[in-house]
Amino acid sequence: MVVDKPEGPRSIALVGPYSSGKTTLLEAILHICGETDRKGSIKAGTTCGDSSREARERQMGVEVNAGHINYLGDDFYLLDCPGSIEFFQETENALKGVDAAVVVCEPDEAKVLTLTPLLKSLQEKKLPTFIFVNKMDKARGSVHELFNSLQAVTERALVLRQVPIFKDNIISGYVDLASDFDDHLMEELLEDIKPEREEIYALLQNDLREGLVTPVFLGSAENDSGVRRLLKALRHEVPEASLAAARAGVGASSGAPVAQILKTYMSAQGGKLSLARIWSGPVRDGETFDAGRIGGIFRLQGAKSEKRDSAGAGEIVAFGRLDQARTGDILAVDSTTHLPEEELLIPVYSVSLFPEKREDEVKLSAVLAKIVEEDNSLRVEHRQDTQELLLWGQGEIHLNVAIDRMRSKYGLNVRARRPKVAYKEAIRKAATQHARYKKQSGGHGQFGDVHIEIKPLPRGSGFNFEEKIVGGSVPRQYIPAVEHGVREYLAEGPLGFPVVDVAVTLFDGQFHSVDSSENSFRSAARLAMSEGMPKCDPVLLEPIYKVEIAMPSEHTSRVNSIVSGRRGQILGFDARSGWDGWDVLLAMIPESEVHDLIIDLRSATLGLGTYRGEFDHLQELTGQGADKVLQSRT
């Protein structure tokens, strides 16, 4: 079998956990390929990647950064992806448009488990994958044990491509290994037939394309160790761009320009840049897609950019001024090209936002729209129950970065606080109430007189109003006003929360031919409710969420304790479908305990635990718990 070296531009995502050294590897690659005079420093804030203010302040990647190299005549586009689980959507977006991924990890068996979600995602996408074990100069365990730990968290067969040579407990070099994954090669080796070198690498290349194997390389990006060996493998084994296009569902028959947006960058002064993978080309400056006309093509190198007249298939470039396009959108000259939409990550953490200056409320909405466009894993919710503006995301750091961007990029100072819980109240018994609203202040007065019955309804029934007026004691035209007054009162009951599951019946009343009006009967109804509701034994209701938690099985007992400590009711367990060694826990947890649940889950599970939850029902809250809620409102 002979497979020619792939040709044309190709793109690679550098992915892996926080602190594994992705940005350091990018700096090493750029320096080796002559793109930079010296390697940048993360501490000094001089790296090509992670150049934003938010990244520098936190010493961590918070968004995708793009770079470009030419290695021995081949063009490669590199996407340095954030490592924190809170910015995993950035990684997912980038993986849609690359030809291969390099997973960067540390030689620490205790941290290998954290690779599971990433390796699972790469396998589901059928994306050719390489593993680069970084920081080998600081390794403490054996390569054999590390390799077995890596193999335990992926279904793909790993192929160790190097073995380190130790001299005085220091790695002085590496020995390249051939693959023993292929049955034909194994037969030749068993029969003492030396396989041809071209045959070995052809089979490796084919197995990588088919997603059967994941090559594993060793090195130290900080010391440039193993980086050239990795580059050599990428040059010979990363498939041509046409394979990724076919995998994405983009045919190359017509050659019409097709691109897909992987990332949106917004700046207060420079406008909008849309980082895009060219699936089919060429795409020329000024090209008109169905989403608008391109206002510039740029090849990015971190924060720097190089203007281009055109870009071809396989390249990743930024388009200027595509105001109508969003991250994930397909850009085509017509509307006939469609790719399947990928679901966004479910938000797991929220804060309530409000501007420091009241006059900035309109500006807040405009800025949030830009922030969400730049990071599509953020979500804005106008919550009617609590009259709050909520910003949802993937965790506390994620939302803090978004708030920092509002200040630094758009000059908008906002405050964030814990969202209110959507408590409700109901009643336990019925009561009747008579109320008269009478007012005389010269000229026509106001007069409204009502008799109402207030009754509890089964949980979840909502509100019901009916009238049983006989003999016209309340004229027909005033009855809607009575209902209006009742509804106004129910917005805040005797405990201070919206009232649910209650029925109100108007059964008698009086009117005055001159002084009665809709307003007087609305006021009478409100008065009757305010006097009658306290007699109905009001009770506080708290919202209960049905929560599904996923975590590695070895951390399940810790998660049990977390749920129990948050007044949760565990409903059961099950194995997580398709995830070997993972569990799913079902529980009912009060909304007040769900807010920062993700923080405890990640702390107890090496950052791997996650959950999804939705409102299930309202439940009575009494005793000290209710007292605490009611006291907080005073």
PDB file of N, CA, C and O in Angstrom, residues 271-297:
ATOM      1  N   GLY A 271     -14.640  46.782  14.622  1.00  0.00           N
ATOM      2  CA  GLY A 271     -15.775  46.071  14.048  1.00  0.00           C
ATOM      3  C   GLY A 271     -15.697  44.581  14.268  1.00  0.00           C
ATOM      4  O   GLY A 271     -15.167  44.104  15.268  1.00  0.00           O
ATOM      5  N   LYS A 272     -16.181  43.835  13.302  1.00  0.00           N
ATOM      6  CA  LYS A 272     -16.391  42.395  13.451  1.00  0.00           C
ATOM      7  C   LYS A 272     -15.521  41.615  12.478  1.00  0.00           C
ATOM      8  O   LYS A 272     -15.421  41.958  11.302  1.00  0.00           O
ATOM      9  N   LEU A 273     -14.888  40.549  12.983  1.00  0.00           N
ATOM     10  CA  LEU A 273     -14.145  39.617  12.143  1.00  0.00           C
ATOM     11  C   LEU A 273     -14.735  38.225  12.332  1.00  0.00           C
ATOM     12  O   LEU A 273     -14.986  37.806  13.457  1.00  0.00           O
ATOM     13  N   SER A 274     -14.945  37.518  11.224  1.00  0.00           N
ATOM     14  CA  SER A 274     -15.517  36.171  11.260  1.00  0.00           C
ATOM     15  C   SER A 274     -14.458  35.176  10.796  1.00  0.00           C
ATOM     16  O   SER A 274     -14.098  35.140   9.616  1.00  0.00           O
ATOM     17  N   LEU A 275     -13.933  34.401  11.746  1.00  0.00           N
ATOM     18  CA  LEU A 275     -12.937  33.382  11.416  1.00  0.00           C
ATOM     19  C   LEU A 275     -13.642  32.218  10.733  1.00  0.00           C
ATOM     20  O   LEU A 275     -14.583  31.641  11.280  1.00  0.00           O
ATOM     21  N   ALA A 276     -13.192  31.862   9.532  1.00  0.00           N
ATOM     22  CA  ALA A 276     -13.940  30.892   8.735  1.00  0.00           C
ATOM     23  C   ALA A 276     -13.024  29.861   8.094  1.00  0.00           C
ATOM     24  O   ALA A 276     -11.898  30.155   7.695  1.00  0.00           O
ATOM     25  N   ARG A 277     -13.521  28.645   7.992  1.00  0.00           N
ATOM     26  CA  ARG A 277     -12.869  27.577   7.240  1.00  0.00           C
ATOM     27  C   ARG A 277     -13.408  27.612   5.820  1.00  0.00           C
ATOM     28  O   ARG A 277     -14.630  27.625   5.599  1.00  0.00           O
ATOM     29  N   ILE A 278     -12.506  27.619   4.862  1.00  0.00           N
ATOM     30  CA  ILE A 278     -12.913  27.576   3.453  1.00  0.00           C
ATOM     31  C   ILE A 278     -13.096  26.108   3.070  1.00  0.00           C
ATOM     32  O   ILE A 278     -12.142  25.336   3.022  1.00  0.00           O
ATOM     33  N   TRP A 279     -14.338  25.714   2.826  1.00  0.00           N
ATOM     34  CA  TRP A 279     -14.619  24.341   2.424  1.00  0.00           C
ATOM     35  C   TRP A 279     -14.429  24.161   0.915  1.00  0.00           C
ATOM     36  O   TRP A 279     -13.963  23.123   0.450  1.00  0.00           O
ATOM     37  N   SER A 280     -14.813  25.149   0.184  1.00  0.00           N
ATOM     38  CA  SER A 280     -14.690  25.086  -1.272  1.00  0.00           C
ATOM     39  C   SER A 280     -14.379  26.486  -1.761  1.00  0.00           C
ATOM     40  O   SER A 280     -14.934  27.474  -1.259  1.00  0.00           O
ATOM     41  N   GLY A 281     -13.487  26.583  -2.703  1.00  0.00           N
ATOM     42  CA  GLY A 281     -13.059  27.918  -3.114  1.00  0.00           C
ATOM     43  C   GLY A 281     -12.608  27.964  -4.558  1.00  0.00           C
ATOM     44  O   GLY A 281     -12.869  27.032  -5.332  1.00  0.00           O
ATOM     45  N   PRO A 282     -11.933  29.068  -4.911  1.00  0.00           N
ATOM     46  CA  PRO A 282     -11.442  30.108  -4.002  1.00  0.00           C
ATOM     47  C   PRO A 282     -12.531  31.106  -3.601  1.00  0.00           C
ATOM     48  O   PRO A 282     -13.543  31.245  -4.264  1.00  0.00           O
ATOM     49  N   VAL A 283     -12.252  31.787  -2.463  1.00  0.00           N
ATOM     50  CA  VAL A 283     -13.089  32.905  -2.020  1.00  0.00           C
ATOM     51  C   VAL A 283     -12.262  34.173  -2.180  1.00  0.00           C
ATOM     52  O   VAL A 283     -11.142  34.248  -1.678  1.00  0.00           O
ATOM     53  N   ARG A 284     -12.805  35.150  -2.893  1.00  0.00           N
ATOM     54  CA  ARG A 284     -12.074  36.389  -3.160  1.00  0.00           C
ATOM     55  C   ARG A 284     -12.632  37.550  -2.353  1.00  0.00           C
ATOM     56  O   ARG A 284     -13.806  37.554  -1.992  1.00  0.00           O
ATOM     57  N   ASP A 285     -11.759  38.512  -2.086  1.00  0.00           N
ATOM     58  CA  ASP A 285     -12.200  39.709  -1.375  1.00  0.00           C
ATOM     59  C   ASP A 285     -13.326  40.373  -2.158  1.00  0.00           C
ATOM     60  O   ASP A 285     -13.237  40.528  -3.384  1.00  0.00           O
ATOM     61  N   GLY A 286     -14.376  40.738  -1.452  1.00  0.00           N
ATOM     62  CA  GLY A 286     -15.542  41.307  -2.112  1.00  0.00           C
ATOM     63  C   GLY A 286     -16.584  40.288  -2.513  1.00  0.00           C
ATOM     64  O   GLY A 286     -17.642  40.657  -3.030  1.00  0.00           O
ATOM     65  N   GLU A 287     -16.286  38.996  -2.278  1.00  0.00           N
ATOM     66  CA  GLU A 287     -17.250  37.932  -2.605  1.00  0.00           C
ATOM     67  C   GLU A 287     -18.573  38.191  -1.884  1.00  0.00           C
ATOM     68  O   GLU A 287     -18.602  38.587  -0.725  1.00  0.00           O
ATOM     69  N   THR A 288     -19.668  37.969  -2.593  1.00  0.00           N
ATOM     70  CA  THR A 288     -20.983  38.148  -1.995  1.00  0.00           C
ATOM     71  C   THR A 288     -21.596  36.792  -1.688  1.00  0.00           C
ATOM     72  O   THR A 288     -21.904  36.011  -2.587  1.00  0.00           O
ATOM     73  N   PHE A 289     -21.723  36.511  -0.393  1.00  0.00           N
ATOM     74  CA  PHE A 289     -22.399  35.301   0.059  1.00  0.00           C
ATOM     75  C   PHE A 289     -23.854  35.623   0.343  1.00  0.00           C
ATOM     76  O   PHE A 289     -24.275  36.791   0.325  1.00  0.00           O
ATOM     77  N   ASP A 290     -24.621  34.589   0.651  1.00  0.00           N
ATOM     78  CA  ASP A 290     -26.023  34.831   1.009  1.00  0.00           C
ATOM     79  C   ASP A 290     -26.139  35.608   2.315  1.00  0.00           C
ATOM     80  O   ASP A 290     -27.179  36.194   2.606  1.00  0.00           O
ATOM     81  N   ALA A 291     -25.047  35.638   3.104  1.00  0.00           N
ATOM     82  CA  ALA A 291     -25.065  36.384   4.364  1.00  0.00           C
ATOM     83  C   ALA A 291     -24.486  37.786   4.219  1.00  0.00           C
ATOM     84  O   ALA A 291     -24.392  38.513   5.205  1.00  0.00           O
ATOM     85  N   GLY A 292     -24.079  38.161   3.019  1.00  0.00           N
ATOM     86  CA  GLY A 292     -23.553  39.506   2.814  1.00  0.00           C
ATOM     87  C   GLY A 292     -22.250  39.502   2.031  1.00  0.00           C
ATOM     88  O   GLY A 292     -21.738  38.459   1.617  1.00  0.00           O
ATOM     89  N   ARG A 293     -21.711  40.695   1.846  1.00  0.00           N
ATOM     90  CA  ARG A 293     -20.494  40.883   1.055  1.00  0.00           C
ATOM     91  C   ARG A 293     -19.286  40.988   1.972  1.00  0.00           C
ATOM     92  O   ARG A 293     -19.298  41.699   2.971  1.00  0.00           O
ATOM     93  N   ILE A 294     -18.233  40.246   1.634  1.00  0.00           N
ATOM     94  CA  ILE A 294     -17.013  40.249   2.427  1.00  0.00           C
ATOM     95  C   ILE A 294     -16.324  41.604   2.317  1.00  0.00           C
ATOM     96  O   ILE A 294     -16.128  42.127   1.219  1.00  0.00           O
ATOM     97  N   GLY A 295     -15.940  42.147   3.454  1.00  0.00           N
ATOM     98  CA  GLY A 295     -15.204  43.405   3.487  1.00  0.00           C
ATOM     99  C   GLY A 295     -13.776  43.198   3.920  1.00  0.00           C
ATOM    100  O   GLY A 295     -13.309  43.805   4.882  1.00  0.00           O
ATOM    101  N   GLY A 296     -13.053  42.315   3.242  1.00  0.00           N
ATOM    102  CA  GLY A 296     -11.657  42.034   3.566  1.00  0.00           C
ATOM    103  C   GLY A 296     -11.438  40.592   3.968  1.00  0.00           C
ATOM    104  O   GLY A 296     -12.273  39.983   4.645  1.00  0.00           O
ATOM    105  N   ILE A 297     -10.302  40.023   3.514  1.00  0.00           N
ATOM    106  CA  ILE A 297      -9.879  38.674   3.897  1.00  0.00           C
ATOM    107  C   ILE A 297      -8.538  38.799   4.612  1.00  0.00           C
ATOM    108  O   ILE A 297      -7.614  39.439   4.099  1.00  0.00           O
TER     109      ILE A 297
END
